[in-house]
Coordinates of C-alpha atoms and ligand atoms in Angstrom, one line a residue:
M6 CA 56.7 47.7 49.4
F7 CA 59.3 50.5 49.4
G8 CA 58.9 54.2 48.7
L9 CA 60.9 57.2 47.6
I10 CA 60.0 60.8 48.4
G11 CA 61.8 63.1 46.0
H12 CA 61.7 66.6 44.7
L13 CA 63.1 68.5 41.7
T14 CA 66.2 70.7 41.8
N15 CA 64.6 74.2 41.2
L16 CA 61.6 75.9 39.7
E17 CA 63.0 76.0 36.2
H18 CA 63.7 72.2 36.4
A19 CA 60.1 71.6 37.7
Q20 CA 58.7 73.7 34.8
S21 CA 60.7 71.8 32.2
V22 CA 59.7 68.4 33.6
A23 CA 56.1 69.4 33.5
R24 CA 56.5 70.4 29.9
D25 CA 58.3 67.1 29.0
M26 CA 55.5 65.1 30.7
G27 CA 52.9 66.9 28.6
Y28 CA 51.4 69.1 31.4
D29 CA 51.8 72.4 29.5
G30 CA 49.4 74.2 31.9
L31 CA 51.8 73.4 34.8
A32 CA 54.9 74.5 32.8
D33 CA 53.9 78.1 33.1
Q34 CA 53.2 78.1 36.8
G35 CA 55.4 79.9 39.3
L36 CA 56.5 79.1 42.9
D37 CA 53.1 79.8 44.4
F38 CA 51.6 77.0 42.4
W39 CA 54.2 74.5 43.7
C40 CA 53.7 75.8 47.2
A41 CA 50.0 74.8 47.0
A42 CA 50.4 71.5 45.0
P43 CA 49.7 68.2 46.9
P44 CA 52.0 65.2 46.8
Q45 CA 51.6 62.8 43.9
T46 CA 52.5 59.1 43.3
V47 CA 54.2 59.5 39.9
D48 CA 56.0 56.2 39.3
H49 CA 55.5 52.4 40.0
I50 CA 58.8 50.6 40.3
T51 CA 60.0 47.0 40.1
V52 CA 63.6 46.3 41.1
T53 CA 65.4 42.9 40.7
S54 CA 68.5 42.1 42.8
I55 CA 71.4 40.1 41.5
T56 CA 70.2 37.4 43.9
G57 CA 67.1 37.1 41.8
Q58 CA 64.7 38.6 44.4
T59 CA 62.2 41.2 43.0
I60 CA 60.6 44.0 45.0
E61 CA 57.9 46.7 44.2
G62 CA 58.0 50.4 45.1
R63 CA 56.4 53.8 44.5
Y64 CA 57.9 57.2 43.8
V65 CA 56.1 60.1 45.6
E66 CA 56.8 63.6 44.3
S67 CA 56.5 66.0 47.2
C68 CA 56.3 69.2 45.0
F69 CA 58.9 70.7 47.4
L70 CA 61.4 73.0 45.7
P71 CA 64.7 74.4 47.3
E72 CA 63.5 77.9 46.4
M73 CA 60.9 77.6 49.2
L74 CA 63.8 77.6 51.7
A75 CA 65.7 80.3 49.9
T76 CA 62.6 82.6 49.9
R77 CA 61.7 81.7 53.5
R78 CA 58.5 79.9 52.7
V79 CA 59.1 77.6 55.6
K80 CA 55.4 76.7 56.2
A81 CA 55.1 75.6 52.5
A82 CA 58.3 73.6 52.7
T83 CA 57.4 71.7 55.9
R84 CA 53.9 71.0 54.6
K85 CA 55.3 69.5 51.5
I86 CA 57.4 67.0 53.4
I87 CA 54.9 66.0 56.1
N88 CA 52.1 65.7 53.5
A89 CA 54.3 63.5 51.3
M90 CA 55.1 61.3 54.3
A91 CA 51.4 61.0 55.2
H92 CA 50.7 60.1 51.5
A93 CA 53.4 57.4 51.5
Q94 CA 51.9 55.9 54.7
K95 CA 48.4 56.1 53.4
I96 CA 49.2 54.1 50.2
G97 CA 50.8 51.4 52.3
L98 CA 54.5 51.8 51.8
D99 CA 56.5 49.9 54.4
I100 CA 59.8 51.7 54.2
T101 CA 60.3 55.1 52.4
A102 CA 63.4 57.2 51.8
L103 CA 63.3 60.9 52.4
G104 CA 65.4 62.1 49.4
G105 CA 67.5 65.3 49.0
F106 CA 66.2 68.1 51.1
S107 CA 63.2 66.1 52.6
S108 CA 65.2 64.8 55.5
I109 CA 67.0 68.2 56.0
V110 CA 63.6 70.0 56.2
F111 CA 62.3 67.2 58.5
E112 CA 65.2 67.6 61.0
N113 CA 65.8 71.4 60.8
F114 CA 62.1 72.2 61.5
N115 CA 61.6 69.4 64.1
L116 CA 58.8 67.7 62.1
N117 CA 59.0 64.7 64.4
Q118 CA 56.8 66.8 66.7
I119 CA 54.0 66.7 64.1
E120 CA 52.7 63.1 64.5
R121 CA 49.2 63.5 63.2
I122 CA 48.2 64.7 59.7
R123 CA 44.4 64.7 59.2
N124 CA 43.4 61.1 60.1
I125 CA 46.9 59.7 59.8
T126 CA 49.2 59.1 62.7
L127 CA 52.7 59.1 61.3
D128 CA 54.8 56.0 62.1
F129 CA 58.4 57.2 61.8
Q130 CA 59.7 53.6 61.8
R131 CA 58.5 53.5 58.2
F132 CA 60.9 56.2 57.0
T133 CA 64.6 56.5 56.6
T134 CA 66.8 59.4 55.5
G135 CA 69.0 57.0 53.5
N136 CA 72.0 58.9 54.8
T137 CA 73.9 55.9 56.0
H138 CA 74.1 54.4 52.5
T139 CA 74.8 57.8 51.0
A140 CA 77.7 58.4 53.4
Y141 CA 79.0 54.9 52.7
I142 CA 78.9 55.4 49.0
I143 CA 80.6 58.8 49.1
A144 CA 83.4 57.3 51.4
R145 CA 83.9 54.5 48.9
Q146 CA 83.9 56.9 46.0
V147 CA 86.7 58.9 47.7
E148 CA 88.7 55.6 48.2
Q149 CA 88.2 54.2 44.8
A150 CA 88.3 57.3 42.6
S151 CA 91.4 58.7 44.4
S152 CA 93.2 55.4 43.7
Q153 CA 92.2 55.6 40.0
L154 CA 93.6 59.1 39.8
G155 CA 96.9 58.1 41.5
I156 CA 96.2 60.1 44.7
E157 CA 97.6 58.3 47.7
L158 CA 95.3 58.7 50.7
S159 CA 98.2 58.4 53.1
Q160 CA 99.6 61.6 51.6
A161 CA 96.4 63.3 50.8
T162 CA 94.5 66.2 52.3
V163 CA 90.7 65.8 52.2
A164 CA 88.5 68.8 52.7
V165 CA 84.9 68.1 53.7
C166 CA 82.5 71.0 53.0
G167 CA 79.4 70.3 55.2
A168 CA 81.6 68.3 57.6
T169 CA 79.2 68.7 60.6
G170 CA 76.2 67.5 58.7
D171 CA 74.7 64.1 58.9
I172 CA 76.4 62.8 55.8
G173 CA 79.6 64.9 56.2
S174 CA 80.3 63.8 59.8
A175 CA 79.8 60.1 58.8
V176 CA 82.2 60.5 55.9
C177 CA 84.7 62.0 58.3
R178 CA 84.3 59.1 60.7
W179 CA 84.9 56.6 58.0
L180 CA 87.9 58.4 56.5
D181 CA 89.4 58.6 60.0
A182 CA 88.7 55.0 61.0
R183 CA 88.9 53.0 57.8
T184 CA 91.6 54.8 55.8
D185 CA 95.1 56.2 56.4
V186 CA 94.2 59.7 55.0
A187 CA 96.9 62.2 56.0
E188 CA 94.9 65.3 56.8
L189 CA 91.2 66.2 57.2
L190 CA 90.0 69.8 56.7
L191 CA 86.6 70.5 58.3
I192 CA 84.4 73.2 56.7
A193 CA 80.9 74.5 57.7
R194 CA 79.6 77.8 59.2
D195 CA 78.8 76.9 62.8
R196 CA 82.1 77.0 64.7
Q197 CA 80.9 75.2 67.8
R198 CA 79.7 72.2 65.9
L199 CA 83.0 72.1 64.0
E200 CA 84.9 72.1 67.2
D201 CA 82.6 69.3 68.6
L202 CA 83.3 67.2 65.5
Q203 CA 87.1 67.9 65.8
G204 CA 86.9 66.8 69.5
E205 CA 85.0 63.6 68.6
L206 CA 87.5 62.7 65.8
G207 CA 90.5 63.7 67.8
R208 CA 91.9 65.3 64.6
G209 CA 91.0 67.5 61.7
K210 CA 91.6 71.2 61.0
V211 CA 88.7 73.7 61.1
M212 CA 89.1 75.9 58.1
G213 CA 87.3 78.4 55.9
L214 CA 86.4 77.3 52.4
E215 CA 88.7 79.8 50.6
E216 CA 91.7 78.8 52.7
A217 CA 90.9 75.0 52.5
L218 CA 90.3 74.5 48.8
P219 CA 93.8 75.3 47.4
K220 CA 95.3 72.9 50.1
A221 CA 93.1 69.9 49.2
D222 CA 93.8 66.9 47.0
I223 CA 90.2 65.7 47.5
I224 CA 87.2 67.8 48.2
V225 CA 83.9 66.3 49.4
W226 CA 80.9 68.6 49.0
V227 CA 78.0 67.6 51.2
A228 CA 76.7 71.0 52.3
S229 CA 72.9 71.6 52.3
M230 CA 73.0 74.6 50.0
P231 CA 69.8 75.4 48.0
K232 CA 72.0 76.8 45.2
G233 CA 75.4 75.7 43.8
L234 CA 78.6 77.7 44.3
V235 CA 81.0 78.8 41.5
I236 CA 84.6 77.9 42.1
D237 CA 87.7 78.8 40.2
P238 CA 89.5 75.6 39.2
T239 CA 92.8 77.5 38.7
T240 CA 93.0 77.9 42.5
L241 CA 92.9 74.1 43.0
K242 CA 95.7 71.6 43.3
K243 CA 96.3 69.3 40.3
P244 CA 95.2 66.6 40.3
C245 CA 92.2 67.3 42.4
L246 CA 89.2 65.1 43.0
L247 CA 85.8 66.8 43.7
V248 CA 83.1 64.6 44.9
D249 CA 79.8 66.6 44.8
G250 CA 77.3 64.8 46.9
G251 CA 74.8 67.7 47.2
Y252 CA 71.3 67.7 45.8
P253 CA 70.9 70.2 44.2
K254 CA 74.6 70.1 43.3
N255 CA 76.9 72.2 45.5
L256 CA 79.0 73.2 42.5
D257 CA 77.3 75.5 40.0
T258 CA 79.5 75.2 37.0
K259 CA 81.0 72.4 35.0
V260 CA 84.7 72.6 36.1
Q261 CA 86.7 72.2 32.8
D262 CA 90.3 71.6 33.7
P263 CA 92.1 68.4 32.8
G264 CA 93.7 68.3 36.3
V265 CA 90.3 68.5 38.1
V266 CA 88.0 65.5 38.2
V267 CA 84.4 66.1 39.3
L268 CA 82.4 63.0 40.4
K269 CA 78.7 62.9 41.1
G270 CA 78.7 61.9 44.8
G271 CA 76.3 59.7 46.6
I272 CA 75.1 58.0 43.3
V273 CA 75.0 54.3 42.8
E274 CA 74.7 52.2 39.7
H275 CA 72.6 49.0 39.8
A276 CA 73.7 45.9 37.9
L277 CA 70.3 45.4 36.2
D278 CA 68.0 47.8 34.4
I279 CA 65.0 49.2 36.4
N280 CA 61.9 50.1 34.5
W281 CA 61.1 53.7 35.8
R282 CA 60.9 57.2 34.5
I283 CA 62.0 59.3 37.5
M284 CA 65.8 59.0 37.1
K285 CA 65.5 60.4 33.6
L286 CA 63.7 63.4 35.1
V287 CA 66.6 64.1 37.5
N288 CA 69.1 63.9 34.7
M289 CA 71.0 60.7 35.6
D290 CA 73.5 59.7 32.8
V291 CA 72.2 56.1 32.8
P292 CA 68.6 56.6 34.1
A293 CA 67.8 52.8 34.0
R294 CA 70.5 52.0 36.4
Q295 CA 71.8 55.1 38.3
M296 CA 70.1 56.6 41.3
F297 CA 70.6 58.5 44.6
A298 CA 72.1 56.2 47.2
C299 CA 69.4 57.3 49.7
F300 CA 66.8 55.9 47.4
A301 CA 68.7 52.7 47.1
E302 CA 68.8 52.5 50.9
S303 CA 65.0 52.0 51.0
M304 CA 65.3 49.3 48.3
L305 CA 68.0 47.6 50.4
L306 CA 65.8 47.7 53.5
E307 CA 62.9 46.2 51.5
F308 CA 65.1 43.4 50.1
E309 CA 66.3 42.6 53.6
K310 CA 62.9 43.1 55.2
W311 CA 64.6 45.5 57.7
Y312 CA 61.4 47.5 58.2
T313 CA 63.0 50.1 60.4
N314 CA 64.2 53.7 60.2
F315 CA 67.8 52.5 59.6
S316 CA 69.0 56.1 59.2
W317 CA 67.3 58.6 61.5
G318 CA 68.1 61.6 63.6
R319 CA 71.2 63.6 63.1
N320 CA 74.9 62.7 63.4
Q321 CA 74.4 59.2 64.7
I322 CA 75.7 57.3 61.7
T323 CA 78.4 54.9 62.8
V324 CA 81.1 53.2 60.8
E325 CA 79.6 49.8 61.7
K326 CA 76.2 50.8 60.3
M327 CA 77.9 52.0 57.1
E328 CA 79.6 48.7 56.8
K329 CA 76.3 46.8 57.4
I330 CA 74.4 48.7 54.7
G331 CA 77.5 48.5 52.4
E332 CA 77.5 44.7 52.6
V333 CA 73.9 44.4 51.5
S334 CA 74.4 47.1 48.8
L335 CA 77.1 44.9 47.2
K336 CA 75.0 41.7 47.8
H337 CA 72.0 43.1 45.8
G338 CA 74.1 44.6 42.9
F339 CA 74.7 48.3 43.7
K340 CA 78.1 50.0 43.0
P341 CA 79.4 53.5 43.7
L342 CA 79.5 55.6 40.5
L343 CA 83.2 56.1 39.5
S344 CA 83.0 58.2 36.3
Ligands
NDP3 P1 72.8 68.4 56.9 O1 71.8 69.5 57.0 O2 72.8 67.4 58.0 O3 74.2 69.1 56.9 C1 74.6 70.1 56.1 C2 76.0 70.6 56.3 O4 76.3 71.6 55.4 C3 76.2 71.1 57.7 O5 77.6 70.8 58.1 C4 76.1 72.6 57.5 O6 76.7 73.3 58.6 C5 76.8 72.8 56.2 N1 76.4 74.0 55.4 C6 75.2 74.4 55.1 N2 75.3 75.5 54.3 C7 76.6 75.8 54.2 C8 77.3 76.8 53.5 N3 76.7 77.8 52.8 N4 78.7 76.7 53.5 C9 79.3 75.7 54.2 N5 78.7 74.8 54.9 C10 77.3 74.8 54.8 O7 72.6 67.7 55.5 P2 72.8 66.2 55.0 O8 74.1 65.7 55.5 O9 71.6 65.4 55.3 O10 72.9 66.4 53.4 C11 74.0 67.0 52.8 C12 73.7 67.1 51.2 O11 73.6 65.8 50.7 C13 72.5 67.9 50.8 O12 72.7 68.6 49.7 C14 71.5 66.8 50.5 O13 70.5 67.2 49.6 C15 72.4 65.8 49.9 N6 71.9 64.4 49.9 C16 72.2 63.5 48.9 C17 71.8 62.2 48.9 C18 72.1 61.2 47.8 O14 71.5 60.1 47.8 N7 73.0 61.5 47.0 C19 70.9 61.7 50.0 C20 70.6 62.7 51.0 C21 71.1 64.0 50.9 P3 76.4 74.8 58.9 O15 74.9 75.0 58.9 O16 77.1 75.0 60.3 O17 77.1 75.6 57.8

């Protein structure tokens, strides 16, 4: 059985979901309440592949909120993730995806050193970040959506914001190895890591966000920002493709400019309906079929019975692994979102 560990985008969102689900008492609770709340199994899921195979899964709400990081409640944030993992293991899930900030908190605070939670010894082989599939889907969205917009990759400048991250670095590797993209602009805060990435790729220009945005035909947003940024579309090239792979979204406003196309990055659409409630709660346009690519990775690992932490650690995603997960993604009926 597969599992998904997820969280909501902010406190306001958590309160509105609680209200929608009929928990009016919870809808008035502030961040302190969410810091104390234990993980919950909130959905039972059945997914059918286009091959006809059917699998079962569970969705675990960790009760983590990105505000916990923004307000430096690190202990609460790390407890949410590790308790949700222990919960997933206790209910017998074979392979579970750490969605959104779950894997970022796990890595940034070295949670691999906490192996024992109460009477449970965590078996990290049962968890995956889902980042290989996410990076593959974002790379394919760049290739396919740019072609729809008439942007030739061989003449295009692609800016990757969050380039040194797990997903960002994998997208850069793919664009370098599998496409003829003209120029890569690498954006993040830590200069040394940017230079290391530039050294590994043997190409790419390290640039600040403000300088890079007006030069880019395509912008890939994969920074781990707890809150979205406001950008001024008048400063961008036209046409310009923005692929926003962040959760919560890296872009705060709806960019309304006919020359600028914003695509939800790292989202896949399944060929068949799935009977679940959770994707409605995270505002997917077609909640019966659309989901985060990281969640789909745990489904793929379950379909293939690859019970292993396929995506684990940081900046180790290879183009070959992206191709491998991409093949089974297509085989079971998942497609990158293109509109
Ligand atoms: P990482 O923590 O590995 O990388 C984050 C990157 O963002 C780093 O390059 C970091 O570099 C950069 N960064 C952070 N803050 C800023 C900032 N203010 N300005 C510029 N760069 C910044 O994260 P992941 O690669 O694991 O995840 C990236 C995003 O993708 C997250 O929003 C995550 O929630 C989302 N995600 C989406 C999934 C999906 O299925 N669609 C699945 C998993 C994750 P530096 O610190 O040096 O600035």
